[in-house]
PDB file of C-alpha atoms in Angstrom:
ATOM      1  CA  MET W  10     -32.502  40.090  31.823  1.00 67.00           C
ATOM      2  CA  ALA W  11     -28.800  40.761  32.140  1.00 80.00           C
ATOM      3  CA  VAL W  12     -28.138  40.660  28.389  1.00 83.00           C
ATOM      4  CA  ASP W  13     -30.698  43.429  27.857  1.00 84.00           C
ATOM      5  CA  HIS W  14     -29.035  45.670  30.431  1.00 87.00           C
ATOM      6  CA  ILE W  15     -27.426  48.836  29.080  1.00 86.00           C
ATOM      7  CA  ALA W  16     -24.086  48.003  30.748  1.00 89.00           C
ATOM      8  CA  PHE W  17     -23.928  44.643  28.933  1.00 89.00           C
ATOM      9  CA  THR W  18     -24.699  46.307  25.605  1.00 85.00           C
ATOM     10  CA  LEU W  19     -22.191  49.114  26.136  1.00 85.00           C
ATOM     11  CA  PHE W  20     -19.492  46.658  27.223  1.00 91.00           C
ATOM     12  CA  TYR W  21     -19.849  44.556  24.081  1.00 87.00           C
ATOM     13  CA  ASP W  22     -20.159  47.649  21.865  1.00 83.00           C
ATOM     14  CA  ALA W  23     -16.847  48.837  23.317  1.00 87.00           C
ATOM     15  CA  LEU W  24     -15.380  45.379  22.661  1.00 88.00           C
ATOM     16  CA  ILE W  25     -16.517  45.510  19.032  1.00 84.00           C
ATOM     17  CA  PHE W  26     -14.856  48.899  18.635  1.00 83.00           C
ATOM     18  CA  ALA W  27     -11.654  47.765  20.379  1.00 86.00           C
ATOM     19  CA  ASN W  28     -11.588  44.639  18.233  1.00 82.00           C
ATOM     20  CA  ALA W  29     -11.887  46.736  15.070  1.00 79.00           C
ATOM     21  CA  VAL W  30      -8.986  48.902  16.242  1.00 82.00           C
ATOM     22  CA  THR W  31      -6.786  45.891  16.971  1.00 82.00           C
ATOM     23  CA  LEU W  32      -7.693  44.322  13.627  1.00 75.00           C
ATOM     24  CA  SER W  33      -6.519  47.476  11.879  1.00 76.00           C
ATOM     25  CA  ILE W  34      -3.098  47.128  13.483  1.00 78.00           C
ATOM     26  CA  LYS W  35      -1.037  44.976  11.130  1.00 68.00           C
ATOM     27  CA  ASN W  36       1.005  43.108  13.742  1.00 70.00           C
ATOM     28  CA  SER W  37      -1.407  42.960  16.650  1.00 64.00           C
ATOM     29  CA  PRO W  38      -0.648  40.173  19.133  1.00 65.00           C
ATOM     30  CA  SER W  39      -2.622  36.990  18.523  1.00 72.00           C
ATOM     31  CA  ILE W  40      -3.379  36.730  22.237  1.00 80.00           C
ATOM     32  CA  LEU W  41      -5.658  39.760  21.821  1.00 83.00           C
ATOM     33  CA  GLU W  42      -7.524  37.950  19.062  1.00 81.00           C
ATOM     34  CA  ASP W  43      -7.967  34.946  21.332  1.00 83.00           C
ATOM     35  CA  ILE W  44      -9.284  37.143  24.153  1.00 89.00           C
ATOM     36  CA  PHE W  45     -11.780  38.848  21.837  1.00 88.00           C
ATOM     37  CA  LEU W  46     -12.936  35.497  20.465  1.00 88.00           C
ATOM     38  CA  VAL W  47     -13.484  34.127  23.963  1.00 92.00           C
ATOM     39  CA  LEU W  48     -15.435  37.215  25.045  1.00 93.00           C
ATOM     40  CA  PHE W  49     -17.601  37.211  21.909  1.00 91.00           C
ATOM     41  CA  ASN W  50     -18.285  33.489  22.327  1.00 93.00           C
ATOM     42  CA  ILE W  51     -19.369  34.196  25.916  1.00 94.00           C
ATOM     43  CA  GLU W  52     -21.704  36.924  24.632  1.00 92.00           C
ATOM     44  CA  ILE W  53     -23.326  34.532  22.158  1.00 93.00           C
ATOM     45  CA  LYS W  54     -23.710  31.786  24.752  1.00 94.00           C
ATOM     46  CA  LEU W  55     -25.229  34.190  27.308  1.00 93.00           C
ATOM     47  CA  LYS W  56     -27.740  35.478  24.765  1.00 93.00           C
ATOM     48  CA  LEU W  57     -28.563  31.964  23.611  1.00 93.00           C
ATOM     49  CA  TYR W  58     -29.110  30.821  27.200  1.00 93.00           C
ATOM     50  CA  THR W  59     -31.190  33.889  28.101  1.00 92.00           C
ATOM     51  CA  TYR W  60     -33.398  34.087  25.011  1.00 92.00           C
ATOM     52  CA  GLY W  61     -33.584  30.442  24.054  1.00 92.00           C
ATOM     53  CA  PRO W  62     -32.844  29.151  20.541  1.00 91.00           C
ATOM     54  CA  ARG W  63     -35.988  30.442  18.799  1.00 93.00           C
ATOM     55  CA  LYS W  64     -35.951  33.997  20.083  1.00 93.00           C
ATOM     56  CA  PHE W  65     -32.175  34.168  19.665  1.00 92.00           C
ATOM     57  CA  ALA W  66     -32.383  33.031  16.037  1.00 92.00           C
ATOM     58  CA  SER W  67     -35.181  35.495  15.278  1.00 93.00           C
ATOM     59  CA  SER W  68     -32.679  38.361  15.365  1.00 88.00           C
ATOM     60  CA  ALA W  69     -30.642  38.768  12.189  1.00 85.00           C
ATOM     61  CA  TRP W  70     -27.795  40.390  14.162  1.00 84.00           C
ATOM     62  CA  ASN W  71     -27.556  37.362  16.452  1.00 88.00           C
ATOM     63  CA  CYS W  72     -27.373  35.016  13.463  1.00 89.00           C
ATOM     64  CA  TYR W  73     -24.732  37.216  11.827  1.00 86.00           C
ATOM     65  CA  ASP W  74     -22.697  37.342  15.041  1.00 86.00           C
ATOM     66  CA  CYS W  75     -22.883  33.545  15.346  1.00 89.00           C
ATOM     67  CA  LEU W  76     -21.747  33.045  11.773  1.00 87.00           C
ATOM     68  CA  VAL W  77     -18.826  35.444  12.078  1.00 85.00           C
ATOM     69  CA  ILE W  78     -17.631  34.519  15.558  1.00 87.00           C
ATOM     70  CA  TYR W  79     -18.005  30.764  15.157  1.00 88.00           C
ATOM     71  CA  SER W  80     -16.265  30.788  11.776  1.00 84.00           C
ATOM     72  CA  ALA W  81     -13.405  32.852  13.258  1.00 82.00           C
ATOM     73  CA  THR W  82     -13.200  30.473  16.215  1.00 85.00           C
ATOM     74  CA  LEU W  83     -13.251  27.430  13.957  1.00 84.00           C
ATOM     75  CA  PHE W  84     -10.537  28.917  11.766  1.00 80.00           C
ATOM     76  CA  ARG W  85      -8.411  29.713  14.803  1.00 79.00           C
ATOM     77  CA  LEU W  86      -8.748  26.129  16.057  1.00 80.00           C
ATOM     78  CA  VAL W  87      -7.975  24.591  12.666  1.00 76.00           C
ATOM     79  CA  ASN W  88      -5.034  26.950  12.249  1.00 72.00           C
ATOM     80  CA  ASP W  89      -3.640  25.936  15.628  1.00 70.00           C
ATOM     81  CA  VAL W  90      -4.205  22.208  15.131  1.00 68.00           C
ATOM     82  CA  GLU W  91      -2.857  21.860  11.601  1.00 66.00           C
ATOM     83  CA  ASN W  92      -0.267  24.629  11.845  1.00 63.00           C
ATOM     84  CA  PHE W  93      -0.802  26.156   8.410  1.00 51.00           C
ATOM     85  CA  LYS W  94       2.451  28.096   8.634  1.00 54.00           C
ATOM     86  CA  ASP W  95       4.541  25.168   7.399  1.00 55.00           C
ATOM     87  CA  SER W  96       2.192  23.932   4.705  1.00 53.00           C
ATOM     88  CA  LYS W  97       1.353  24.932   1.132  1.00 53.00           C
ATOM     89  CA  ASP W  98      -2.059  26.150   2.298  1.00 55.00           C
ATOM     90  CA  GLU W  99      -0.589  29.265   3.911  1.00 54.00           C
ATOM     91  CA  GLU W 100      -1.996  31.544   1.197  1.00 57.00           C
ATOM     92  CA  MET W 101      -5.405  29.932   1.538  1.00 61.00           C
ATOM     93  CA  SER W 102      -5.393  30.375   5.292  1.00 61.00           C
ATOM     94  CA  VAL W 103      -4.410  34.044   4.953  1.00 59.00           C
ATOM     95  CA  VAL W 104      -7.233  34.670   2.467  1.00 64.00           C
ATOM     96  CA  PHE W 105      -9.781  32.961   4.703  1.00 68.00           C
ATOM     97  CA  LEU W 106      -8.534  34.849   7.754  1.00 64.00           C
ATOM     98  CA  ASP W 107      -8.794  38.167   5.901  1.00 64.00           C
ATOM     99  CA  MET W 108     -12.358  37.330   4.891  1.00 71.00           C
ATOM    100  CA  VAL W 109     -13.384  36.450   8.440  1.00 71.00           C
ATOM    101  CA  LEU W 110     -11.682  39.533   9.870  1.00 66.00           C
ATOM    102  CA  THR W 111     -13.469  41.729   7.338  1.00 70.00           C
ATOM    103  CA  LEU W 112     -16.776  40.230   8.412  1.00 75.00           C
ATOM    104  CA  ARG W 113     -15.894  40.914  12.038  1.00 70.00           C
ATOM    105  CA  VAL W 114     -15.172  44.559  11.262  1.00 70.00           C
ATOM    106  CA  LEU W 115     -18.617  44.777   9.658  1.00 75.00           C
ATOM    107  CA  ARG W 116     -19.980  44.240  13.163  1.00 74.00           C
ATOM    108  CA  LEU W 117     -19.209  47.953  13.569  1.00 75.00           C
ATOM    109  CA  LEU W 118     -22.289  48.572  11.438  1.00 75.00           C
ATOM    110  CA  LYS W 119     -24.318  47.122  14.319  1.00 73.00           C
ATOM    111  CA  LEU W 120     -22.687  49.672  16.587  1.00 73.00           C
ATOM    112  CA  LEU W 121     -23.363  52.515  14.158  1.00 73.00           C
ATOM    113  CA  LEU W 122     -27.004  51.583  13.779  1.00 74.00           C
ATOM    114  CA  SER W 123     -27.541  51.565  17.537  1.00 74.00           C
ATOM    115  CA  ILE W 124     -26.894  55.327  17.752  1.00 77.00           C
ATOM    116  CA  PRO W 125     -29.869  57.289  16.341  1.00 82.00           C
ATOM    117  CA  GLN W 126     -27.831  60.185  14.909  1.00 84.00           C
ATOM    118  CA  LEU W 127     -25.451  57.831  13.131  1.00 79.00           C
ATOM    119  CA  ARG W 128     -28.365  55.733  11.890  1.00 78.00           C
ATOM    120  CA  LEU W 129     -29.751  58.874  10.228  1.00 84.00           C
ATOM    121  CA  ILE W 130     -26.396  59.586   8.565  1.00 83.00           C
ATOM    122  CA  VAL W 131     -26.007  55.994   7.339  1.00 77.00           C
ATOM    123  CA  SER W 132     -29.537  55.905   5.917  1.00 83.00           C
ATOM    124  CA  THR W 133     -28.970  59.259   4.185  1.00 87.00           C
ATOM    125  CA  VAL W 134     -25.740  58.035   2.605  1.00 83.00           C
ATOM    126  CA  ILE W 135     -27.493  54.861   1.431  1.00 81.00           C
ATOM    127  CA  GLN W 136     -30.234  56.961  -0.180  1.00 87.00           C
ATOM    128  CA  ILE W 137     -27.690  59.237  -1.894  1.00 87.00           C
ATOM    129  CA  VAL W 138     -25.532  56.458  -3.405  1.00 83.00           C
ATOM    130  CA  PRO W 139     -27.762  55.738  -6.469  1.00 82.00           C
ATOM    131  CA  SER W 140     -27.818  59.402  -7.523  1.00 83.00           C
ATOM    132  CA  MET W 141     -24.038  59.600  -7.107  1.00 84.00           C
ATOM    133  CA  GLY W 142     -23.743  57.035  -9.898  1.00 83.00           C
ATOM    134  CA  SER W 143     -25.512  59.451 -12.250  1.00 84.00           C
ATOM    135  CA  TYR W 144     -23.134  62.243 -11.291  1.00 85.00           C
ATOM    136  CA  ALA W 145     -20.138  59.953 -11.764  1.00 86.00           C
ATOM    137  CA  LEU W 146     -21.382  58.995 -15.237  1.00 87.00           C
ATOM    138  CA  LEU W 147     -21.894  62.657 -16.125  1.00 86.00           C
ATOM    139  CA  ILE W 148     -18.381  63.562 -14.944  1.00 89.00           C
ATOM    140  CA  PHE W 149     -16.940  60.588 -16.857  1.00 87.00           C
ATOM    141  CA  LEU W 150     -18.713  61.669 -20.079  1.00 88.00           C
ATOM    142  CA  PHE W 151     -17.566  65.249 -19.615  1.00 85.00           C
ATOM    143  CA  TYR W 152     -13.991  64.104 -18.957  1.00 85.00           C
ATOM    144  CA  TYR W 153     -14.062  61.673 -21.897  1.00 83.00           C
ATOM    145  CA  SER W 154     -15.349  64.289 -24.357  1.00 82.00           C
ATOM    146  CA  TYR W 155     -12.518  66.726 -23.494  1.00 75.00           C
TER     147      TYR W 155
END
């Protein structure tokens, strides 16, 4: 299957990384956003066609990608149709866009978990986080007492 090929996976992993970089740029051109949305929609449609609805939906990453990409696409369409820039809902549209963009950046986690060495680091950090709370409390008590 073409969607299981390493070149397909690497191409879309590179797109996820490039998208995260462009999202971090404050004034990135909106045409780039449109290009990324089109390419990610193509990825979802290719996977859906190849795997079929049941097998596609059995992967949590596929469901997450659908939720994020389709919500970003829907927002982009609504934003273009209603032209939020001239209405009172501008703040609402900015908040929603920030939320969707944050979810899209979280797709980097998928990229991180696909590399075994990084997966080990991420799992180690996740295991360490609860004990860091104890250290933070101890430091806070020490700081508070002096």
